């Protein structure tokens, strides 16, 4: 049976201004999985993530971590945040220390780790995110993409078993985007659960093992990426494009070029493998 690390059970959240951002959302994330949360602007993805590490508390329903209801006393919240690290959508809301080094050291220091361990973790996180050269720079003068990498290093240095990352690739150049995705994959291979929100359907399709579609503060659909992205009605309703791999797969299938039962490719290499070579195609 699946083991769920984070669950939202019928959660409702209304912001102080009166906006109902979540209106009875339920979803469960499997331990050790790679989950992508998709949905239009304002759907409630960020609000949901803020519930997953206890920054927001639902006005109705429950959030569960590792099979237990989240409690909201100071000690329980500290424990939850050690386990669930979140990289915010907007790094400016996350970064508050004056230098990159101070910023990335803050979390592990706050956890009361010995100095050597703090230094080891900070060094590891700065190297992993490729920002070792920025170590002594003031955080508030960095570019948006550099800030995003510092925010990711912040969370890596805490080494939580669950990493939530809100729009990981926004404002990153292509090389850095690939690098961040590789980092998340490496974390997942170590056994961490990774949850991301993204508007990049190609990334969600190739990367995730489970896709959740949020709309109007509720779950509109979920499933394996190859199923969700072939559900035309759901995509239409949520305003999501089809990933290019799914588009091309659909076309070559329509042309009758595929062997019966060829599964939809998840990567471009898998696509190249199922495209028949010139000789076979011209016969
Ligand atoms: N601090 C806030 N105060 C009041 N309303 C808010 C606040 N933050 C978000 N909202 C509202 O709550 C709803 C959900 O917003 P949320 O940021 O969770 O959406 P999202 O799915 O993350 O969108 P995006 O794709 O643009 O990041 C929206 O209607 C938004 O305007
Ligand atoms: Mg958001």
PDB file of N, CA, C and O in Angstrom, residues 16-90:
ATOM      1  N   UNK A  16      -6.969  36.860   4.945  1.00  0.00           N
ATOM      2  CA  UNK A  16      -7.639  37.887   5.752  1.00  0.00           C
ATOM      3  C   UNK A  16      -8.523  38.843   4.931  1.00  0.00           C
ATOM      4  O   UNK A  16      -9.567  39.257   5.395  1.00  0.00           O
ATOM      5  N   UNK A  17      -8.142  39.151   3.705  1.00  0.00           N
ATOM      6  CA  UNK A  17      -8.974  40.041   2.871  1.00  0.00           C
ATOM      7  C   UNK A  17     -10.292  39.419   2.437  1.00  0.00           C
ATOM      8  O   UNK A  17     -11.149  40.096   1.890  1.00  0.00           O
ATOM      9  N   UNK A  18     -10.429  38.105   2.640  1.00  0.00           N
ATOM     10  CA  UNK A  18     -11.697  37.451   2.291  1.00  0.00           C
ATOM     11  C   UNK A  18     -11.608  36.485   1.112  1.00  0.00           C
ATOM     12  O   UNK A  18     -12.560  35.747   0.850  1.00  0.00           O
ATOM     13  N   UNK A  19     -10.455  36.483   0.381  1.00  0.00           N
ATOM     14  CA  UNK A  19     -10.342  35.556  -0.761  1.00  0.00           C
ATOM     15  C   UNK A  19     -10.274  34.109  -0.265  1.00  0.00           C
ATOM     16  O   UNK A  19      -9.434  33.775   0.581  1.00  0.00           O
ATOM     17  N   UNK A  20     -11.163  33.290  -0.784  1.00  0.00           N
ATOM     18  CA  UNK A  20     -11.099  31.860  -0.439  1.00  0.00           C
ATOM     19  C   UNK A  20     -10.125  31.215  -1.422  1.00  0.00           C
ATOM     20  O   UNK A  20     -10.451  30.983  -2.584  1.00  0.00           O
ATOM     21  N   UNK A  21      -8.891  30.962  -0.958  1.00  0.00           N
ATOM     22  CA  UNK A  21      -7.848  30.451  -1.859  1.00  0.00           C
ATOM     23  C   UNK A  21      -7.941  28.934  -2.005  1.00  0.00           C
ATOM     24  O   UNK A  21      -7.596  28.386  -3.046  1.00  0.00           O
ATOM     25  N   UNK A  22      -8.341  28.252  -0.954  1.00  0.00           N
ATOM     26  CA  UNK A  22      -8.545  26.799  -1.023  1.00  0.00           C
ATOM     27  C   UNK A  22      -9.948  26.515  -0.509  1.00  0.00           C
ATOM     28  O   UNK A  22     -10.335  26.998   0.555  1.00  0.00           O
ATOM     29  N   UNK A  23     -10.684  25.739  -1.287  1.00  0.00           N
ATOM     30  CA  UNK A  23     -12.080  25.519  -0.890  1.00  0.00           C
ATOM     31  C   UNK A  23     -12.390  24.050  -0.763  1.00  0.00           C
ATOM     32  O   UNK A  23     -13.242  23.526  -1.469  1.00  0.00           O
ATOM     33  N   UNK A  24     -11.646  23.352   0.089  1.00  0.00           N
ATOM     34  CA  UNK A  24     -11.911  21.923   0.277  1.00  0.00           C
ATOM     35  C   UNK A  24     -11.007  21.080  -0.607  1.00  0.00           C
ATOM     36  O   UNK A  24     -11.477  20.237  -1.372  1.00  0.00           O
ATOM     37  N   UNK A  25      -9.708  21.335  -0.510  1.00  0.00           N
ATOM     38  CA  UNK A  25      -8.753  20.600  -1.357  1.00  0.00           C
ATOM     39  C   UNK A  25      -8.226  19.361  -0.636  1.00  0.00           C
ATOM     40  O   UNK A  25      -7.823  19.431   0.525  1.00  0.00           O
ATOM     41  N   UNK A  26      -8.243  18.227  -1.335  1.00  0.00           N
ATOM     42  CA  UNK A  26      -7.660  17.005  -0.778  1.00  0.00           C
ATOM     43  C   UNK A  26      -6.664  16.431  -1.761  1.00  0.00           C
ATOM     44  O   UNK A  26      -6.955  16.341  -2.962  1.00  0.00           O
ATOM     45  N   UNK A  27      -5.497  16.070  -1.268  1.00  0.00           N
ATOM     46  CA  UNK A  27      -4.520  15.349  -2.099  1.00  0.00           C
ATOM     47  C   UNK A  27      -3.490  14.687  -1.198  1.00  0.00           C
ATOM     48  O   UNK A  27      -3.285  15.106  -0.063  1.00  0.00           O
ATOM     49  N   UNK A  28      -2.868  13.629  -1.713  1.00  0.00           N
ATOM     50  CA  UNK A  28      -1.884  12.890  -0.930  1.00  0.00           C
ATOM     51  C   UNK A  28      -0.635  12.681  -1.765  1.00  0.00           C
ATOM     52  O   UNK A  28      -0.723  12.280  -2.922  1.00  0.00           O
ATOM     53  N   UNK A  29       0.501  12.963  -1.151  1.00  0.00           N
ATOM     54  CA  UNK A  29       1.775  12.834  -1.858  1.00  0.00           C
ATOM     55  C   UNK A  29       2.520  11.623  -1.306  1.00  0.00           C
ATOM     56  O   UNK A  29       2.723  11.506  -0.096  1.00  0.00           O
ATOM     57  N   UNK A  30       2.931  10.756  -2.225  1.00  0.00           N
ATOM     58  CA  UNK A  30       3.628   9.541  -1.785  1.00  0.00           C
ATOM     59  C   UNK A  30       5.048   9.817  -1.320  1.00  0.00           C
ATOM     60  O   UNK A  30       5.745  10.646  -1.913  1.00  0.00           O
ATOM     61  N   UNK A  31       5.438   9.098  -0.294  1.00  0.00           N
ATOM     62  CA  UNK A  31       6.796   9.228   0.231  1.00  0.00           C
ATOM     63  C   UNK A  31       7.802   8.791  -0.839  1.00  0.00           C
ATOM     64  O   UNK A  31       7.602   7.775  -1.507  1.00  0.00           O
ATOM     65  N   UNK A  32       8.850   9.608  -1.001  1.00  0.00           N
ATOM     66  CA  UNK A  32       9.893   9.264  -1.971  1.00  0.00           C
ATOM     67  C   UNK A  32       9.526   9.571  -3.407  1.00  0.00           C
ATOM     68  O   UNK A  32      10.274   9.243  -4.321  1.00  0.00           O
ATOM     69  N   UNK A  33       8.383  10.247  -3.605  1.00  0.00           N
ATOM     70  CA  UNK A  33       7.926  10.505  -4.974  1.00  0.00           C
ATOM     71  C   UNK A  33       8.395  11.849  -5.506  1.00  0.00           C
ATOM     72  O   UNK A  33       9.053  12.636  -4.818  1.00  0.00           O
ATOM     73  N   UNK A  34       8.055  12.065  -6.779  1.00  0.00           N
ATOM     74  CA  UNK A  34       8.322  13.347  -7.431  1.00  0.00           C
ATOM     75  C   UNK A  34       6.976  13.854  -7.922  1.00  0.00           C
ATOM     76  O   UNK A  34       6.417  13.340  -8.904  1.00  0.00           O
ATOM     77  N   UNK A  35       6.436  14.833  -7.203  1.00  0.00           N
ATOM     78  CA  UNK A  35       5.089  15.307  -7.516  1.00  0.00           C
ATOM     79  C   UNK A  35       5.161  16.686  -8.146  1.00  0.00           C
ATOM     80  O   UNK A  35       5.908  17.554  -7.686  1.00  0.00           O
ATOM     81  N   UNK A  36       4.387  16.887  -9.208  1.00  0.00           N
ATOM     82  CA  UNK A  36       4.288  18.216  -9.822  1.00  0.00           C
ATOM     83  C   UNK A  36       2.862  18.715  -9.637  1.00  0.00           C
ATOM     84  O   UNK A  36       1.912  17.983  -9.883  1.00  0.00           O
ATOM     85  N   UNK A  37       2.751  19.956  -9.180  1.00  0.00           N
ATOM     86  CA  UNK A  37       1.431  20.567  -8.995  1.00  0.00           C
ATOM     87  C   UNK A  37       1.270  21.645 -10.071  1.00  0.00           C
ATOM     88  O   UNK A  37       2.090  22.562 -10.162  1.00  0.00           O
ATOM     89  N   UNK A  38       0.241  21.487 -10.876  1.00  0.00           N
ATOM     90  CA  UNK A  38       0.006  22.411 -11.986  1.00  0.00           C
ATOM     91  C   UNK A  38      -1.325  23.109 -11.794  1.00  0.00           C
ATOM     92  O   UNK A  38      -2.181  22.615 -11.052  1.00  0.00           O
ATOM     93  N   UNK A  39      -1.497  24.195 -12.502  1.00  0.00           N
ATOM     94  CA  UNK A  39      -2.789  24.884 -12.428  1.00  0.00           C
ATOM     95  C   UNK A  39      -2.606  26.347 -12.746  1.00  0.00           C
ATOM     96  O   UNK A  39      -1.503  26.882 -12.625  1.00  0.00           O
ATOM     97  N   UNK A  40      -3.684  27.006 -13.144  1.00  0.00           N
ATOM     98  CA  UNK A  40      -3.579  28.399 -13.571  1.00  0.00           C
ATOM     99  C   UNK A  40      -3.134  29.350 -12.456  1.00  0.00           C
ATOM    100  O   UNK A  40      -3.167  28.979 -11.282  1.00  0.00           O
ATOM    101  N   UNK A  41      -2.753  30.551 -12.826  1.00  0.00           N
ATOM    102  CA  UNK A  41      -2.426  31.588 -11.841  1.00  0.00           C
ATOM    103  C   UNK A  41      -3.597  31.752 -10.893  1.00  0.00           C
ATOM    104  O   UNK A  41      -4.757  31.774 -11.316  1.00  0.00           O
ATOM    105  N   UNK A  42      -3.278  31.848  -9.606  1.00  0.00           N
ATOM    106  CA  UNK A  42      -4.338  32.083  -8.621  1.00  0.00           C
ATOM    107  C   UNK A  42      -5.121  30.832  -8.242  1.00  0.00           C
ATOM    108  O   UNK A  42      -6.108  30.912  -7.504  1.00  0.00           O
ATOM    109  N   UNK A  43      -4.680  29.660  -8.725  1.00  0.00           N
ATOM    110  CA  UNK A  43      -5.430  28.417  -8.455  1.00  0.00           C
ATOM    111  C   UNK A  43      -5.327  27.993  -6.983  1.00  0.00           C
ATOM    112  O   UNK A  43      -6.202  27.293  -6.470  1.00  0.00           O
ATOM    113  N   UNK A  44      -4.223  28.378  -6.328  1.00  0.00           N
ATOM    114  CA  UNK A  44      -4.061  28.006  -4.917  1.00  0.00           C
ATOM    115  C   UNK A  44      -2.828  27.152  -4.645  1.00  0.00           C
ATOM    116  O   UNK A  44      -2.655  26.644  -3.538  1.00  0.00           O
ATOM    117  N   UNK A  45      -1.915  27.031  -5.616  1.00  0.00           N
ATOM    118  CA  UNK A  45      -0.729  26.166  -5.456  1.00  0.00           C
ATOM    119  C   UNK A  45       0.171  26.656  -4.329  1.00  0.00           C
ATOM    120  O   UNK A  45       0.579  25.892  -3.460  1.00  0.00           O
ATOM    121  N   UNK A  46       0.500  27.950  -4.365  1.00  0.00           N
ATOM    122  CA  UNK A  46       1.388  28.494  -3.328  1.00  0.00           C
ATOM    123  C   UNK A  46       0.712  28.410  -1.960  1.00  0.00           C
ATOM    124  O   UNK A  46       1.339  28.036  -0.963  1.00  0.00           O
ATOM    125  N   UNK A  47      -0.562  28.711  -1.916  1.00  0.00           N
ATOM    126  CA  UNK A  47      -1.302  28.644  -0.647  1.00  0.00           C
ATOM    127  C   UNK A  47      -1.259  27.208  -0.099  1.00  0.00           C
ATOM    128  O   UNK A  47      -1.047  26.994   1.102  1.00  0.00           O
ATOM    129  N   UNK A  48      -1.404  26.244  -0.977  1.00  0.00           N
ATOM    130  CA  UNK A  48      -1.331  24.842  -0.561  1.00  0.00           C
ATOM    131  C   UNK A  48       0.048  24.527   0.016  1.00  0.00           C
ATOM    132  O   UNK A  48       0.175  23.913   1.086  1.00  0.00           O
ATOM    133  N   UNK A  49       1.108  24.961  -0.679  1.00  0.00           N
ATOM    134  CA  UNK A  49       2.469  24.676  -0.217  1.00  0.00           C
ATOM    135  C   UNK A  49       2.715  25.290   1.165  1.00  0.00           C
ATOM    136  O   UNK A  49       3.395  24.708   1.999  1.00  0.00           O
ATOM    137  N   UNK A  50       2.167  26.478   1.367  1.00  0.00           N
ATOM    138  CA  UNK A  50       2.373  27.134   2.670  1.00  0.00           C
ATOM    139  C   UNK A  50       1.660  26.365   3.782  1.00  0.00           C
ATOM    140  O   UNK A  50       2.020  26.483   4.956  1.00  0.00           O
ATOM    141  N   UNK A  51       0.666  25.570   3.425  1.00  0.00           N
ATOM    142  CA  UNK A  51       0.034  24.686   4.420  1.00  0.00           C
ATOM    143  C   UNK A  51       0.899  23.472   4.708  1.00  0.00           C
ATOM    144  O   UNK A  51       0.871  22.936   5.812  1.00  0.00           O
ATOM    145  N   UNK A  52       1.653  23.030   3.693  1.00  0.00           N
ATOM    146  CA  UNK A  52       2.428  21.799   3.863  1.00  0.00           C
ATOM    147  C   UNK A  52       3.573  21.964   4.860  1.00  0.00           C
ATOM    148  O   UNK A  52       4.082  20.980   5.366  1.00  0.00           O
ATOM    149  N   UNK A  53       4.045  23.191   5.088  1.00  0.00           N
ATOM    150  CA  UNK A  53       5.032  23.290   6.180  1.00  0.00           C
ATOM    151  C   UNK A  53       4.547  24.199   7.312  1.00  0.00           C
ATOM    152  O   UNK A  53       5.334  24.717   8.083  1.00  0.00           O
ATOM    153  N   UNK A  54       3.247  24.320   7.408  1.00  0.00           N
ATOM    154  CA  UNK A  54       2.646  24.931   8.600  1.00  0.00           C
ATOM    155  C   UNK A  54       2.721  26.445   8.660  1.00  0.00           C
ATOM    156  O   UNK A  54       2.420  27.032   9.691  1.00  0.00           O
ATOM    157  N   UNK A  55       3.114  27.106   7.563  1.00  0.00           N
ATOM    158  CA  UNK A  55       3.133  28.582   7.588  1.00  0.00           C
ATOM    159  C   UNK A  55       1.688  29.075   7.645  1.00  0.00           C
ATOM    160  O   UNK A  55       1.374  30.033   8.342  1.00  0.00           O
ATOM    161  N   UNK A  56       0.807  28.403   6.918  1.00  0.00           N
ATOM    162  CA  UNK A  56      -0.619  28.712   7.014  1.00  0.00           C
ATOM    163  C   UNK A  56      -1.341  27.543   7.669  1.00  0.00           C
ATOM    164  O   UNK A  56      -0.929  26.386   7.532  1.00  0.00           O
ATOM    165  N   UNK A  57      -2.397  27.866   8.341  1.00  0.00           N
ATOM    166  CA  UNK A  57      -3.190  26.848   9.032  1.00  0.00           C
ATOM    167  C   UNK A  57      -4.592  26.827   8.422  1.00  0.00           C
ATOM    168  O   UNK A  57      -5.219  27.888   8.291  1.00  0.00           O
ATOM    169  N   UNK A  58      -5.071  25.671   8.034  1.00  0.00           N
ATOM    170  CA  UNK A  58      -6.378  25.656   7.353  1.00  0.00           C
ATOM    171  C   UNK A  58      -7.505  26.063   8.289  1.00  0.00           C
ATOM    172  O   UNK A  58      -7.457  25.777   9.493  1.00  0.00           O
ATOM    173  N   UNK A  59      -8.501  26.736   7.718  1.00  0.00           N
ATOM    174  CA  UNK A  59      -9.647  27.090   8.560  1.00  0.00           C
ATOM    175  C   UNK A  59     -10.596  25.893   8.673  1.00  0.00           C
ATOM    176  O   UNK A  59     -11.411  25.822   9.577  1.00  0.00           O
ATOM    177  N   UNK A  60     -10.465  24.964   7.741  1.00  0.00           N
ATOM    178  CA  UNK A  60     -11.216  23.709   7.836  1.00  0.00           C
ATOM    179  C   UNK A  60     -10.331  22.607   7.270  1.00  0.00           C
ATOM    180  O   UNK A  60      -9.495  22.865   6.405  1.00  0.00           O
ATOM    181  N   UNK A  61     -10.523  21.390   7.749  1.00  0.00           N
ATOM    182  CA  UNK A  61      -9.752  20.263   7.226  1.00  0.00           C
ATOM    183  C   UNK A  61      -8.430  20.097   7.951  1.00  0.00           C
ATOM    184  O   UNK A  61      -8.152  20.817   8.927  1.00  0.00           O
ATOM    185  N   UNK A  62      -7.632  19.161   7.462  1.00  0.00           N
ATOM    186  CA  UNK A  62      -6.389  18.819   8.171  1.00  0.00           C
ATOM    187  C   UNK A  62      -5.243  18.656   7.191  1.00  0.00           C
ATOM    188  O   UNK A  62      -5.442  18.260   6.046  1.00  0.00           O
ATOM    189  N   UNK A  63      -4.040  18.949   7.706  1.00  0.00           N
ATOM    190  CA  UNK A  63      -2.823  18.623   6.959  1.00  0.00           C
ATOM    191  C   UNK A  63      -2.150  17.513   7.738  1.00  0.00           C
ATOM    192  O   UNK A  63      -2.091  17.571   8.979  1.00  0.00           O
ATOM    193  N   UNK A  64      -1.694  16.494   7.038  1.00  0.00           N
ATOM    194  CA  UNK A  64      -1.047  15.378   7.718  1.00  0.00           C
ATOM    195  C   UNK A  64       0.370  15.205   7.207  1.00  0.00           C
ATOM    196  O   UNK A  64       0.623  15.309   6.011  1.00  0.00           O
ATOM    197  N   UNK A  65       1.306  14.995   8.122  1.00  0.00           N
ATOM    198  CA  UNK A  65       2.689  14.698   7.748  1.00  0.00           C
ATOM    199  C   UNK A  65       3.041  13.324   8.304  1.00  0.00           C
ATOM    200  O   UNK A  65       2.818  13.074   9.506  1.00  0.00           O
ATOM    201  N   UNK A  66       3.544  12.453   7.459  1.00  0.00           N
ATOM    202  CA  UNK A  66       3.943  11.094   7.850  1.00  0.00           C
ATOM    203  C   UNK A  66       2.847  10.401   8.665  1.00  0.00           C
ATOM    204  O   UNK A  66       3.115   9.767   9.688  1.00  0.00           O
ATOM    205  N   UNK A  67       1.616  10.572   8.217  1.00  0.00           N
ATOM    206  CA  UNK A  67       0.508   9.832   8.821  1.00  0.00           C
ATOM    207  C   UNK A  67      -0.082  10.457  10.076  1.00  0.00           C
ATOM    208  O   UNK A  67      -1.016   9.916  10.656  1.00  0.00           O
ATOM    209  N   UNK A  68       0.449  11.628  10.480  1.00  0.00           N
ATOM    210  CA  UNK A  68      -0.093  12.276  11.691  1.00  0.00           C
ATOM    211  C   UNK A  68      -0.592  13.671  11.367  1.00  0.00           C
ATOM    212  O   UNK A  68       0.029  14.380  10.565  1.00  0.00           O
ATOM    213  N   UNK A  69      -1.634  14.096  12.049  1.00  0.00           N
ATOM    214  CA  UNK A  69      -2.138  15.462  11.856  1.00  0.00           C
ATOM    215  C   UNK A  69      -1.078  16.468  12.306  1.00  0.00           C
ATOM    216  O   UNK A  69      -0.462  16.289  13.364  1.00  0.00           O
ATOM    217  N   UNK A  70      -0.881  17.493  11.500  1.00  0.00           N
ATOM    218  CA  UNK A  70       0.058  18.563  11.877  1.00  0.00           C
ATOM    219  C   UNK A  70      -0.514  19.314  13.071  1.00  0.00           C
ATOM    220  O   UNK A  70      -1.707  19.623  13.115  1.00  0.00           O
ATOM    221  N   UNK A  71       0.357  19.579  14.060  1.00  0.00           N
ATOM    222  CA  UNK A  71      -0.074  20.409  15.191  1.00  0.00           C
ATOM    223  C   UNK A  71       0.622  21.763  15.069  1.00  0.00           C
ATOM    224  O   UNK A  71       1.666  21.892  14.433  1.00  0.00           O
ATOM    225  N   UNK A  72       0.008  22.771  15.682  1.00  0.00           N
ATOM    226  CA  UNK A  72       0.453  24.132  15.405  1.00  0.00           C
ATOM    227  C   UNK A  72       1.123  24.831  16.590  1.00  0.00           C
ATOM    228  O   UNK A  72       1.276  26.035  16.583  1.00  0.00           O
ATOM    229  N   UNK A  73       1.525  24.063  17.595  1.00  0.00           N
ATOM    230  CA  UNK A  73       2.319  24.677  18.665  1.00  0.00           C
ATOM    231  C   UNK A  73       3.744  24.865  18.139  1.00  0.00           C
ATOM    232  O   UNK A  73       4.157  24.219  17.172  1.00  0.00           O
ATOM    233  N   UNK A  74       4.473  25.757  18.806  1.00  0.00           N
ATOM    234  CA  UNK A  74       5.808  26.154  18.340  1.00  0.00           C
ATOM    235  C   UNK A  74       6.743  24.961  18.094  1.00  0.00           C
ATOM    236  O   UNK A  74       7.387  24.858  17.050  1.00  0.00           O
ATOM    237  N   UNK A  75       6.766  24.042  19.060  1.00  0.00           N
ATOM    238  CA  UNK A  75       7.699  22.912  18.970  1.00  0.00           C
ATOM    239  C   UNK A  75       7.331  21.998  17.801  1.00  0.00           C
ATOM    240  O   UNK A  75       8.208  21.564  17.038  1.00  0.00           O
ATOM    241  N   UNK A  76       6.036  21.737  17.613  1.00  0.00           N
ATOM    242  CA  UNK A  76       5.614  20.860  16.510  1.00  0.00           C
ATOM    243  C   UNK A  76       5.922  21.512  15.163  1.00  0.00           C
ATOM    244  O   UNK A  76       6.333  20.840  14.209  1.00  0.00           O
ATOM    245  N   UNK A  77       5.729  22.826  15.092  1.00  0.00           N
ATOM    246  CA  UNK A  77       5.993  23.513  13.829  1.00  0.00           C
ATOM    247  C   UNK A  77       7.485  23.500  13.499  1.00  0.00           C
ATOM    248  O   UNK A  77       7.872  23.307  12.349  1.00  0.00           O
ATOM    249  N   UNK A  78       8.315  23.650  14.526  1.00  0.00           N
ATOM    250  CA  UNK A  78       9.768  23.596  14.284  1.00  0.00           C
ATOM    251  C   UNK A  78      10.159  22.229  13.744  1.00  0.00           C
ATOM    252  O   UNK A  78      10.965  22.106  12.820  1.00  0.00           O
ATOM    253  N   UNK A  79       9.567  21.211  14.330  1.00  0.00           N
ATOM    254  CA  UNK A  79       9.840  19.841  13.903  1.00  0.00           C
ATOM    255  C   UNK A  79       9.369  19.634  12.453  1.00  0.00           C
ATOM    256  O   UNK A  79      10.095  19.077  11.627  1.00  0.00           O
ATOM    257  N   UNK A  80       8.177  20.134  12.161  1.00  0.00           N
ATOM    258  CA  UNK A  80       7.644  19.990  10.795  1.00  0.00           C
ATOM    259  C   UNK A  80       8.582  20.673   9.794  1.00  0.00           C
ATOM    260  O   UNK A  80       8.881  20.132   8.730  1.00  0.00           O
ATOM    261  N   UNK A  81       9.065  21.867  10.150  1.00  0.00           N
ATOM    262  CA  UNK A  81       9.895  22.634   9.208  1.00  0.00           C
ATOM    263  C   UNK A  81      11.284  22.032   9.029  1.00  0.00           C
ATOM    264  O   UNK A  81      11.966  22.315   8.045  1.00  0.00           O
ATOM    265  N   UNK A  82      11.709  21.218  10.006  1.00  0.00           N
ATOM    266  CA  UNK A  82      12.965  20.479   9.817  1.00  0.00           C
ATOM    267  C   UNK A  82      12.759  19.397   8.763  1.00  0.00           C
ATOM    268  O   UNK A  82      13.673  18.992   8.069  1.00  0.00           O
ATOM    269  N   UNK A  83      11.531  18.919   8.699  1.00  0.00           N
ATOM    270  CA  UNK A  83      11.223  17.815   7.790  1.00  0.00           C
ATOM    271  C   UNK A  83      10.771  18.256   6.411  1.00  0.00           C
ATOM    272  O   UNK A  83      10.935  17.534   5.436  1.00  0.00           O
ATOM    273  N   UNK A  84      10.149  19.415   6.367  1.00  0.00           N
ATOM    274  CA  UNK A  84       9.597  19.900   5.095  1.00  0.00           C
ATOM    275  C   UNK A  84      10.211  21.268   4.792  1.00  0.00           C
ATOM    276  O   UNK A  84       9.859  22.269   5.400  1.00  0.00           O
ATOM    277  N   UNK A  85      11.148  21.290   3.854  1.00  0.00           N
ATOM    278  CA  UNK A  85      11.792  22.552   3.478  1.00  0.00           C
ATOM    279  C   UNK A  85      11.080  23.121   2.273  1.00  0.00           C
ATOM    280  O   UNK A  85      10.677  22.386   1.367  1.00  0.00           O
ATOM    281  N   UNK A  86      10.921  24.425   2.271  1.00  0.00           N
ATOM    282  CA  UNK A  86      10.206  25.036   1.140  1.00  0.00           C
ATOM    283  C   UNK A  86      11.045  26.137   0.495  1.00  0.00           C
ATOM    284  O   UNK A  86      11.619  26.977   1.187  1.00  0.00           O
ATOM    285  N   UNK A  87      11.138  26.067  -0.811  1.00  0.00           N
ATOM    286  CA  UNK A  87      11.775  27.143  -1.578  1.00  0.00           C
ATOM    287  C   UNK A  87      10.627  27.988  -2.121  1.00  0.00           C
ATOM    288  O   UNK A  87       9.809  27.513  -2.905  1.00  0.00           O
ATOM    289  N   UNK A  88      10.591  29.237  -1.674  1.00  0.00           N
ATOM    290  CA  UNK A  88       9.460  30.102  -2.032  1.00  0.00           C
ATOM    291  C   UNK A  88       9.489  30.494  -3.500  1.00  0.00           C
ATOM    292  O   UNK A  88      10.543  30.542  -4.129  1.00  0.00           O
ATOM    293  N   UNK A  89       8.306  30.803  -3.993  1.00  0.00           N
ATOM    294  CA  UNK A  89       8.177  31.248  -5.383  1.00  0.00           C
ATOM    295  C   UNK A  89       8.983  32.539  -5.592  1.00  0.00           C
ATOM    296  O   UNK A  89       9.711  32.672  -6.560  1.00  0.00           O
ATOM    297  N   UNK A  90       8.865  33.443  -4.651  1.00  0.00           N
ATOM    298  CA  UNK A  90       9.567  34.719  -4.765  1.00  0.00           C
ATOM    299  C   UNK A  90      10.711  34.724  -3.748  1.00  0.00           C
ATOM    300  O   UNK A  90      10.473  34.837  -2.549  1.00  0.00           O
TER     301      UNK A  90
END
